[in-house]
Short mmCIF file of C-alpha atoms and ligand atoms in Angstrom, two decimals:
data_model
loop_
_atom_site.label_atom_id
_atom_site.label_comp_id
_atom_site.label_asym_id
_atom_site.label_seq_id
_atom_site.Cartn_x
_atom_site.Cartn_y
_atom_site.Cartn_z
CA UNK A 106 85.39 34.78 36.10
CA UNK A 107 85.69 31.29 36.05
CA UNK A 108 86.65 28.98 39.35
CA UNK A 109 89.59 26.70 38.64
CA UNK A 110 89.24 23.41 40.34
CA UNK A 111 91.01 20.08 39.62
CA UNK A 112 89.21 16.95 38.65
CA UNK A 113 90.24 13.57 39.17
CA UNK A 114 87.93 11.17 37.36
CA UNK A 115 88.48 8.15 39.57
CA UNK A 116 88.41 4.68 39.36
CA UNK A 117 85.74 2.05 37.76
CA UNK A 118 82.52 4.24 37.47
CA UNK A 119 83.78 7.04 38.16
CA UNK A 120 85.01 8.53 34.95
CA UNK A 121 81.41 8.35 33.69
CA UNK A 122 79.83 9.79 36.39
CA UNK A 123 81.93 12.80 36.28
CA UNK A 124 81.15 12.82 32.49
CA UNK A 125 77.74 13.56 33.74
CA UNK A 126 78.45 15.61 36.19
CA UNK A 127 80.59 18.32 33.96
CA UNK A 128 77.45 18.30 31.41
CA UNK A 129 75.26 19.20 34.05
CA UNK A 130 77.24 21.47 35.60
CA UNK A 131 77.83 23.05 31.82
CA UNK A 132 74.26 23.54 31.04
CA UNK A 133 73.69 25.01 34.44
CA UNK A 134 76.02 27.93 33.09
CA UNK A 135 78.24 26.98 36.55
CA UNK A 136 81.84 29.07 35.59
CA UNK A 137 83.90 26.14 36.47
CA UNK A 138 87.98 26.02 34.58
CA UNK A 139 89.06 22.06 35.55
CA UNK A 140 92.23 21.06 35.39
CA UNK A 141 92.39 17.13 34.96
CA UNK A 142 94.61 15.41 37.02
CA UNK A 143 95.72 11.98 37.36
CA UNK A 144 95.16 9.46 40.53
CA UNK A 145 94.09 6.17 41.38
CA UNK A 146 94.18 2.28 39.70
CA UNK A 147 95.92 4.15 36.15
CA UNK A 148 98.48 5.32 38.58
CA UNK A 149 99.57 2.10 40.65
CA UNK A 150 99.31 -0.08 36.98
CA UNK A 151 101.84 2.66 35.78
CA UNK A 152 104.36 2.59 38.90
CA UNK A 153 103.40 5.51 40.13
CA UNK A 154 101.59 6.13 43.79
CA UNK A 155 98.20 6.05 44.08
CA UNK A 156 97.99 9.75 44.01
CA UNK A 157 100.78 11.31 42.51
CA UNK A 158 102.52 14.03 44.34
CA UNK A 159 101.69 16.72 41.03
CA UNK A 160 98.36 15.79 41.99
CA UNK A 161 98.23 16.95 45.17
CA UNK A 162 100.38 19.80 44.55
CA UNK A 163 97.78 21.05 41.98
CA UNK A 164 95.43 20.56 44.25
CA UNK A 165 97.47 22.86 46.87
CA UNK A 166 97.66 25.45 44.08
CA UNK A 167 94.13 25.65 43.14
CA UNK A 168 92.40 25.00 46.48
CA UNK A 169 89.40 22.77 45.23
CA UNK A 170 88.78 19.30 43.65
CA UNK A 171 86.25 17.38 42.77
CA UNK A 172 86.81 13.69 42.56
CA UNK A 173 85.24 10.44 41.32
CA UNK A 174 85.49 7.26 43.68
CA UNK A 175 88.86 5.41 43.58
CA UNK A 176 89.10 1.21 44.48
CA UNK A 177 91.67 0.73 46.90
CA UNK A 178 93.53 -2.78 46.65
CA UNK A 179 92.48 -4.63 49.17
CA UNK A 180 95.50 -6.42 51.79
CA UNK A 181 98.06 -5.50 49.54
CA UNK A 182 99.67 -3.07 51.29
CA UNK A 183 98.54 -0.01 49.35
CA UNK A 184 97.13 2.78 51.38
CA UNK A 185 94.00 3.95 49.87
CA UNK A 186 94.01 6.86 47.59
CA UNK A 187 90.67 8.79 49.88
CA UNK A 188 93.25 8.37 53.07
CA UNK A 189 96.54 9.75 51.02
CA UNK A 190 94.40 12.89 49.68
CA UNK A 191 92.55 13.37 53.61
CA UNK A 192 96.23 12.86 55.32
CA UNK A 193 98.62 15.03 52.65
CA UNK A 194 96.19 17.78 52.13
CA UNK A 195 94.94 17.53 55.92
CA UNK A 196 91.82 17.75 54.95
CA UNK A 197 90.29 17.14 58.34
CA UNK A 198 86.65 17.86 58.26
CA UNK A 199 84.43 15.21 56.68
CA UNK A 200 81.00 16.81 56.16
CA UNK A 201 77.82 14.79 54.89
CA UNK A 202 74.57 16.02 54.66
CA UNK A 203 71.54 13.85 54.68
CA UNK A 204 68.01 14.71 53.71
CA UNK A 205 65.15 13.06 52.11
CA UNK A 206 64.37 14.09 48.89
CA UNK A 207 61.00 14.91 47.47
CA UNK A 208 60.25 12.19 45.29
CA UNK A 209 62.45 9.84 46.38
CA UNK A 210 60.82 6.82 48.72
CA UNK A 211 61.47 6.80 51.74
CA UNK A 212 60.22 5.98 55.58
CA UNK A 213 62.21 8.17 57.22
CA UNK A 214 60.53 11.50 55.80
CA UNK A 215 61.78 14.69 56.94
CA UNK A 216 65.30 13.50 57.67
CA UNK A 217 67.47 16.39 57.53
CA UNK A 218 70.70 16.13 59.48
CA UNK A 219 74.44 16.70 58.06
CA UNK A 220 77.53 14.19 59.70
CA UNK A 221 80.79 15.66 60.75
CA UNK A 222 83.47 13.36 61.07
CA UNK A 223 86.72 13.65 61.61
CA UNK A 224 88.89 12.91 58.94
CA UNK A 225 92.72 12.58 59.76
CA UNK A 226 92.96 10.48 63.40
CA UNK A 227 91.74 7.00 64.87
CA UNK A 228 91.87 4.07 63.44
CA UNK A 229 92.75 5.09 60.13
CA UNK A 230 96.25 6.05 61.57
CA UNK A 231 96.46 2.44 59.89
CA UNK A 232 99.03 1.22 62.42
CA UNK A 233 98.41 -2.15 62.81
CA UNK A 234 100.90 -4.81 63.26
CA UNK A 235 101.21 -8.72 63.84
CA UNK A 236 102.25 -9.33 67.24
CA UNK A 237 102.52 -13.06 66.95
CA UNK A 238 101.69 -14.75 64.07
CA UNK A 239 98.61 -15.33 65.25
CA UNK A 240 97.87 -11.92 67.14
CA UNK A 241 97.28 -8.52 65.45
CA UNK A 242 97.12 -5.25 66.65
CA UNK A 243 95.62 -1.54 65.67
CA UNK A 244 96.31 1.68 67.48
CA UNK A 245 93.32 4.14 67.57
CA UNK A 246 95.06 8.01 68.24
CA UNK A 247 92.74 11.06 69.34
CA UNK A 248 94.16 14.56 69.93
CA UNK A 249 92.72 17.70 72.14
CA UNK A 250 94.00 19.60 68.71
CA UNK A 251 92.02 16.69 66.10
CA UNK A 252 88.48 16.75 67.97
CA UNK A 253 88.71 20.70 68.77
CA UNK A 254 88.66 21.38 65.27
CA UNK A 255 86.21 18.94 64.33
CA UNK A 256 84.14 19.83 66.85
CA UNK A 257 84.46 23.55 66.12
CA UNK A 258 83.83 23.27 62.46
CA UNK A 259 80.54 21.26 63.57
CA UNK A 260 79.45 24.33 66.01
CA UNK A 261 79.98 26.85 63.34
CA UNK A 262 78.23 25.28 60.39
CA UNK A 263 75.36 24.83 63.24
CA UNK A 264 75.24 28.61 63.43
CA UNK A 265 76.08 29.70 60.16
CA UNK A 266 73.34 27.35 58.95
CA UNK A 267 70.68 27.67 61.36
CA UNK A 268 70.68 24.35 62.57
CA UNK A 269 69.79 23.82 66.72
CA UNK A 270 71.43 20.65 68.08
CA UNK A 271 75.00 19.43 67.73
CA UNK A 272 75.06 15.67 69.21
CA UNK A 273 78.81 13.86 69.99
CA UNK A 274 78.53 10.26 68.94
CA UNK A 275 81.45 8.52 70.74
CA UNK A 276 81.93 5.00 72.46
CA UNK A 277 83.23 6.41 75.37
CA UNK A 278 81.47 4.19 77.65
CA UNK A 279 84.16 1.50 76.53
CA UNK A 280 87.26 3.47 75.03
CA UNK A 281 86.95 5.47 77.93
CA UNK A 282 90.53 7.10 76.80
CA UNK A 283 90.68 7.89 73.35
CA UNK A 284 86.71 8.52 72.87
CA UNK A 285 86.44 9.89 76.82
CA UNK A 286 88.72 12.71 75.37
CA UNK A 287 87.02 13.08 72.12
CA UNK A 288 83.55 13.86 74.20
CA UNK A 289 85.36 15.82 77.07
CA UNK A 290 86.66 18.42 73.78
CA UNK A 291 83.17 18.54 72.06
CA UNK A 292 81.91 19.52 75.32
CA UNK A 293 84.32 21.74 75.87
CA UNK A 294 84.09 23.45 72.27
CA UNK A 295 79.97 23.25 73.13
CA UNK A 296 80.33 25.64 75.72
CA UNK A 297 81.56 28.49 72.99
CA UNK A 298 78.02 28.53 71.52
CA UNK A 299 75.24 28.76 74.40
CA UNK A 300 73.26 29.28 71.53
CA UNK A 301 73.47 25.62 70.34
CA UNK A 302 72.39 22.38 72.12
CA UNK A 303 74.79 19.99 72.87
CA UNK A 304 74.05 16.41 73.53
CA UNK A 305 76.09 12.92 73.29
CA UNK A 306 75.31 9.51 72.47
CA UNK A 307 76.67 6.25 72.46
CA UNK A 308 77.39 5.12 68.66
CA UNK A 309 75.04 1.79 68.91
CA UNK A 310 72.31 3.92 70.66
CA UNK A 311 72.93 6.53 68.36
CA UNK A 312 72.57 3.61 64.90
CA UNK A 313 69.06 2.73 66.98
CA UNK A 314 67.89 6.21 67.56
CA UNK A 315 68.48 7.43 63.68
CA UNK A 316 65.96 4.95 62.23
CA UNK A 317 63.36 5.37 65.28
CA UNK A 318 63.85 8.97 65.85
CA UNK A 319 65.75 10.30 63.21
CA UNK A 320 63.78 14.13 63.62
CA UNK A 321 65.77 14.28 66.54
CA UNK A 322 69.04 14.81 65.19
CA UNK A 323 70.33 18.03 63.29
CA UNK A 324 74.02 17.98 62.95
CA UNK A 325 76.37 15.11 64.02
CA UNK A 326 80.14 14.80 65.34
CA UNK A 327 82.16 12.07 65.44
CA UNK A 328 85.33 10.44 64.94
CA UNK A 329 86.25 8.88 62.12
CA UNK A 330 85.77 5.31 61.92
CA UNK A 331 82.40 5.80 63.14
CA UNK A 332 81.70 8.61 61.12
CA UNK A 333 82.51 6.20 58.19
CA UNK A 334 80.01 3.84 59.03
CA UNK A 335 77.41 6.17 59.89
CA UNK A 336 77.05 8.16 56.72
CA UNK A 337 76.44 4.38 55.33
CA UNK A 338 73.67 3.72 57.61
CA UNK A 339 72.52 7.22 56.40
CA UNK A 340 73.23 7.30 52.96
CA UNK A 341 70.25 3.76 53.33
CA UNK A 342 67.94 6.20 54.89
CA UNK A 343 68.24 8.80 52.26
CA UNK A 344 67.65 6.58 49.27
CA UNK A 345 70.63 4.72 48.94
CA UNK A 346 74.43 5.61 48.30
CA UNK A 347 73.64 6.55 44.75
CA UNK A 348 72.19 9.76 45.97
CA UNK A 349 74.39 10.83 49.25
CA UNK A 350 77.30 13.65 48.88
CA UNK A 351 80.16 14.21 50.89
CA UNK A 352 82.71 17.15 51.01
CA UNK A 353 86.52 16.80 53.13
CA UNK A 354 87.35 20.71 54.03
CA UNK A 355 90.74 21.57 55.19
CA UNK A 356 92.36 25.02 56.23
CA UNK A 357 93.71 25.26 53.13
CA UNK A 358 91.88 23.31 50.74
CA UNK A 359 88.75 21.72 49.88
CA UNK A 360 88.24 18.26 48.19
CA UNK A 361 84.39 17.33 47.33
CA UNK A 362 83.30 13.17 46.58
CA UNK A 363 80.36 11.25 47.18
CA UNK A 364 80.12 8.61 50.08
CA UNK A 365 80.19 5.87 47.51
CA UNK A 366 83.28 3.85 46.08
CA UNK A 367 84.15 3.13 42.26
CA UNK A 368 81.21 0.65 42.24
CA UNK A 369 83.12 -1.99 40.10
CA UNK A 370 81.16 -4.45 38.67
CA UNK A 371 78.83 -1.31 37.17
CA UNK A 372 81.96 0.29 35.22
CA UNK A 373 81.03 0.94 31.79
CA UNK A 374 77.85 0.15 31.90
CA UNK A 375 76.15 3.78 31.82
CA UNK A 376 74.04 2.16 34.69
CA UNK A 377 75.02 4.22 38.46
CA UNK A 378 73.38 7.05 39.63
CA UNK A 379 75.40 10.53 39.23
CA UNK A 380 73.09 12.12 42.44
CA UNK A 381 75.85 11.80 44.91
CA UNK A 382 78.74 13.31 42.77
CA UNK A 383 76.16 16.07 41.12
CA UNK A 384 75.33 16.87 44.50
CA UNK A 385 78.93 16.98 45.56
CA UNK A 386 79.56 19.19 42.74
CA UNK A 387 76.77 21.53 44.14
CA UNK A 388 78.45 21.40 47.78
CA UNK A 389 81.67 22.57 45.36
CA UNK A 390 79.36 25.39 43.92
CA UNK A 391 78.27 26.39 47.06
CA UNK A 392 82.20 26.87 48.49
CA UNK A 393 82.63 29.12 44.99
CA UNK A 394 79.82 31.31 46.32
CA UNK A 395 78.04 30.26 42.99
CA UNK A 396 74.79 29.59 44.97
CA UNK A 397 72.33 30.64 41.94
CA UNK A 398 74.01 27.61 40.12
CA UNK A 399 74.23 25.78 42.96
CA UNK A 400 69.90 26.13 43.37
CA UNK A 401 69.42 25.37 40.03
CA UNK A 402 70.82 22.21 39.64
CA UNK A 403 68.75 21.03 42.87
CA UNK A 404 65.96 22.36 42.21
CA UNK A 405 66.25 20.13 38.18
CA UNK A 406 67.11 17.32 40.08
CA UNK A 407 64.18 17.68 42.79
CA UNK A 408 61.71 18.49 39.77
CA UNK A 409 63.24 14.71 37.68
CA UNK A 410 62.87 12.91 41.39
CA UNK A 411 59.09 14.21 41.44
CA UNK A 412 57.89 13.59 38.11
CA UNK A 413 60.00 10.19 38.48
CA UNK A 414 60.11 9.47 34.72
CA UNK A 415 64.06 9.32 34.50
CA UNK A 416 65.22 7.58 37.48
CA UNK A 417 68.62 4.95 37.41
CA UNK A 418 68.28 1.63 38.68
CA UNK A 419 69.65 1.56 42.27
CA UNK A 420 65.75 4.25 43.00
CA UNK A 421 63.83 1.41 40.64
CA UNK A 422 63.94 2.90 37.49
CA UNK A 423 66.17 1.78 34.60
CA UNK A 424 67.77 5.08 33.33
CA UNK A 425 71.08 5.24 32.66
CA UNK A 426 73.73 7.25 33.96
CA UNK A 427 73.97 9.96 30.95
CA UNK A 428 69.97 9.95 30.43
CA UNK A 429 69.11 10.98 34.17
CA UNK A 430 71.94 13.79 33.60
CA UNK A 431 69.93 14.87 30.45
CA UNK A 432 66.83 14.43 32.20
CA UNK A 433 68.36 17.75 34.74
CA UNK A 434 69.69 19.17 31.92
CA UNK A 435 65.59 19.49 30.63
CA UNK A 436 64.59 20.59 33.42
CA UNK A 437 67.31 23.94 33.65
P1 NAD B 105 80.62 0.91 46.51
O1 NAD B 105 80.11 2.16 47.14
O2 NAD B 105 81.44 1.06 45.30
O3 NAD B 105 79.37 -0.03 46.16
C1 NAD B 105 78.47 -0.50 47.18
C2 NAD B 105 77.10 -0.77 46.54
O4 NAD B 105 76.48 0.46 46.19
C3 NAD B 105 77.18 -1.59 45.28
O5 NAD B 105 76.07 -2.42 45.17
C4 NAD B 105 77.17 -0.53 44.20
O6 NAD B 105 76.75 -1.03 43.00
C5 NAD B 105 76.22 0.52 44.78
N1 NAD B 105 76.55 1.89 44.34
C6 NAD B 105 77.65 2.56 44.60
N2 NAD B 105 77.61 3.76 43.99
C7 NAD B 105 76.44 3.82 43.34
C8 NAD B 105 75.83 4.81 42.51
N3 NAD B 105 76.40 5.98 42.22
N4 NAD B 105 74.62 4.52 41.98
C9 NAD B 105 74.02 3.36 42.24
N5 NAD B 105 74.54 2.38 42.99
C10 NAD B 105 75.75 2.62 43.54
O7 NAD B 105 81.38 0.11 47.66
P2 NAD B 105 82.32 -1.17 47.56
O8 NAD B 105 81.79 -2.11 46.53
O9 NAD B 105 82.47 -1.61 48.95
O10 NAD B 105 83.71 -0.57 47.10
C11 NAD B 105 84.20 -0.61 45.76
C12 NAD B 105 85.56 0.08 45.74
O11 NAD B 105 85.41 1.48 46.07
C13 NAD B 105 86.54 -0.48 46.80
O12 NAD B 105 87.81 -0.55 46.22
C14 NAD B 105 86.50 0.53 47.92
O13 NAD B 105 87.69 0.56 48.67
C15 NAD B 105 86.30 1.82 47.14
N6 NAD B 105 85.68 2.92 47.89
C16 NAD B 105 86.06 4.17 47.53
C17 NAD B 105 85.47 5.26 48.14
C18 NAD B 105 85.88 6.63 47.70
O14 NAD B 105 86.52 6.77 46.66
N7 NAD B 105 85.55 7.68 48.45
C19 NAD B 105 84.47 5.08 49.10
C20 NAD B 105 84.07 3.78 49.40
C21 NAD B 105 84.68 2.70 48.79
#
């Protein structure tokens, strides 16, 4: 039986990467029913919110999405689309894995580590004000409730997945309130799974330590604003953000992206690399339980990254977006 999901195609390059994405995941014989939904730049142009509210009530219904990058207009007031969908659908837990793939330069081989971040709190409250005219102000919010669940979802991914170590990555050192309390939960929450080592580090020690000792590190926690930057910083290390996935998991619902945004200047031009939504995809697969399809599609995509014929511009080749997706589709 086919797995309904929703699929919003996003903004600038998006549309054509998830054009490659749906052939792949096609010819992979992955029992996927979308249902196409609208969100994003079309929306605002037409007076509508950035993500209509059908939108995320089909995504309620169904339970699953996968979705293309959206731009968000920058100082105009608009909250970004990425927030709306994290906040309305509460999708809380952020999770990005990070590996280095075979065929794919890089120095840091056998990086292997997956970021939780938390999704719904800090700075991305966005309340920020003008004090004066010429002060501003942010508020940064952390909850017991916000990091407990983060930091729980963290530990049992650790477990169900075999992985060792769970490190916090905090700035408590300086934000010894908001970030004291995140740490004081994840340790907390650590001692729930003796099984698991816990350890903490300071978010510029922990930037240092992940390209000098990246082996060290297994599964990540953080909050969110941190979390944001680090899955850049790793998405570099992996190859670049053309080939790094994400997935945003909720109680309820499950909403699956890559770390990269609508990469504007590229729309149109059949030029970006559909890796990071493909692999998203294959994170969606993987929630189905469709982990034959899920293999597959790796293990095409590992076999084009070795034999390094096909490869899109941003990993030095000069394939385009809908040729490296038929390149996979050879190899299944
Ligand atoms: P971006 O990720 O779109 O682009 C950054 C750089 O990475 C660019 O050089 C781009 O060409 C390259 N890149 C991105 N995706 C690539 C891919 N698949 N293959 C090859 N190269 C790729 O970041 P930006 O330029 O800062 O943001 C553009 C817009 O996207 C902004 O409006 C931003 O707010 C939005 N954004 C959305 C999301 C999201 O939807 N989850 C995430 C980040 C940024």
């Amino acid at each position: 039986m086919a797995h309904k999901a929703v699929m919003i195609r996003g903004d600038g390059t998006g549309p054509e990467l998830m054009a490659a994405v749906d052939k792949v995941l096609r010819a992979a014989g992955a029992p996927i029913d979308w249902i196409d939904m609208p969100a994003g730049e079309k929306c605002l142009q037409a007076g509508q919110p950035i993500v209509p509210d059908e939108t995320i009530e089909k995504i309620r219904e169904v339970g699953v999405a996968l979705k293309g990058p959206m731009t968000t207009p920058v100082g105009k007031g608009t909250v970004s689309a990425n927030v709306t969908l994290r906040k309305k659908l509460d999708l809380y837990a952020c999770v990005r894995p990070v590996r280095a793939f075979p065929g794919i330069k890089t120095p840091f081989e056998g990086l292997d580590l997956v970021i939780f971040r938390e999704n719904t709190e800090d700075l991305y409250a966005q309340i920020e004000y003008y004090v004066t005219p010429t002060m501003t102000l942010a508020k940064k919010f952390i909850t017991v409730r916000g990091s407990e669940r983060i930091a729980r979802a963290a530990f049992e991914y650790a477990r169900k997945h075999k992985r060792k170590k769970v490190t916090c990555v905090h700035k408590a050192n300086i934000m010894k309130i908001c970030d004291g309390l995140f740490l004081s939960t994840c340790r907390r929450i650590a001692q729930d799974y003796p099984d698991i080592e816990f350890a903490d580090n300071i978010v510029d020690n922990q930037c240092m330590q992940l390209v000098t000792k990246w082996r060290l590190y297994d599964v990540l926690v953080t909050e969110n604003l941190y979390g944001d930057i680090l899955s850049d910083l790793c998405a570099g290390m992996m190859g670049g953000l053309g080939v790094a996935p994400g997935a945003n998991y909720g109680e309820k619902c499950a909403v699956f992206e890559a770390v990269h945004g609508s990469a504007p200047k590229y729309t149109g031009m059949n030029k970006v690399n559909p890796t990071a939504l493909l692999l998203s995809a294959v994170m969606m697969l993987e929630h189905f339980g469709e982990q034959k399809a899920a293999d597959r599609i790796v293990a095409a995509l590992e076999d084009v990254f070795i034999e390094g014929r096909h490869r899109t511009y941003d990993l030095g080749g000069s394939s385009g977006t809908s040729e490296f997706a038929d390149a996979i589709i050879a190899r299944l």
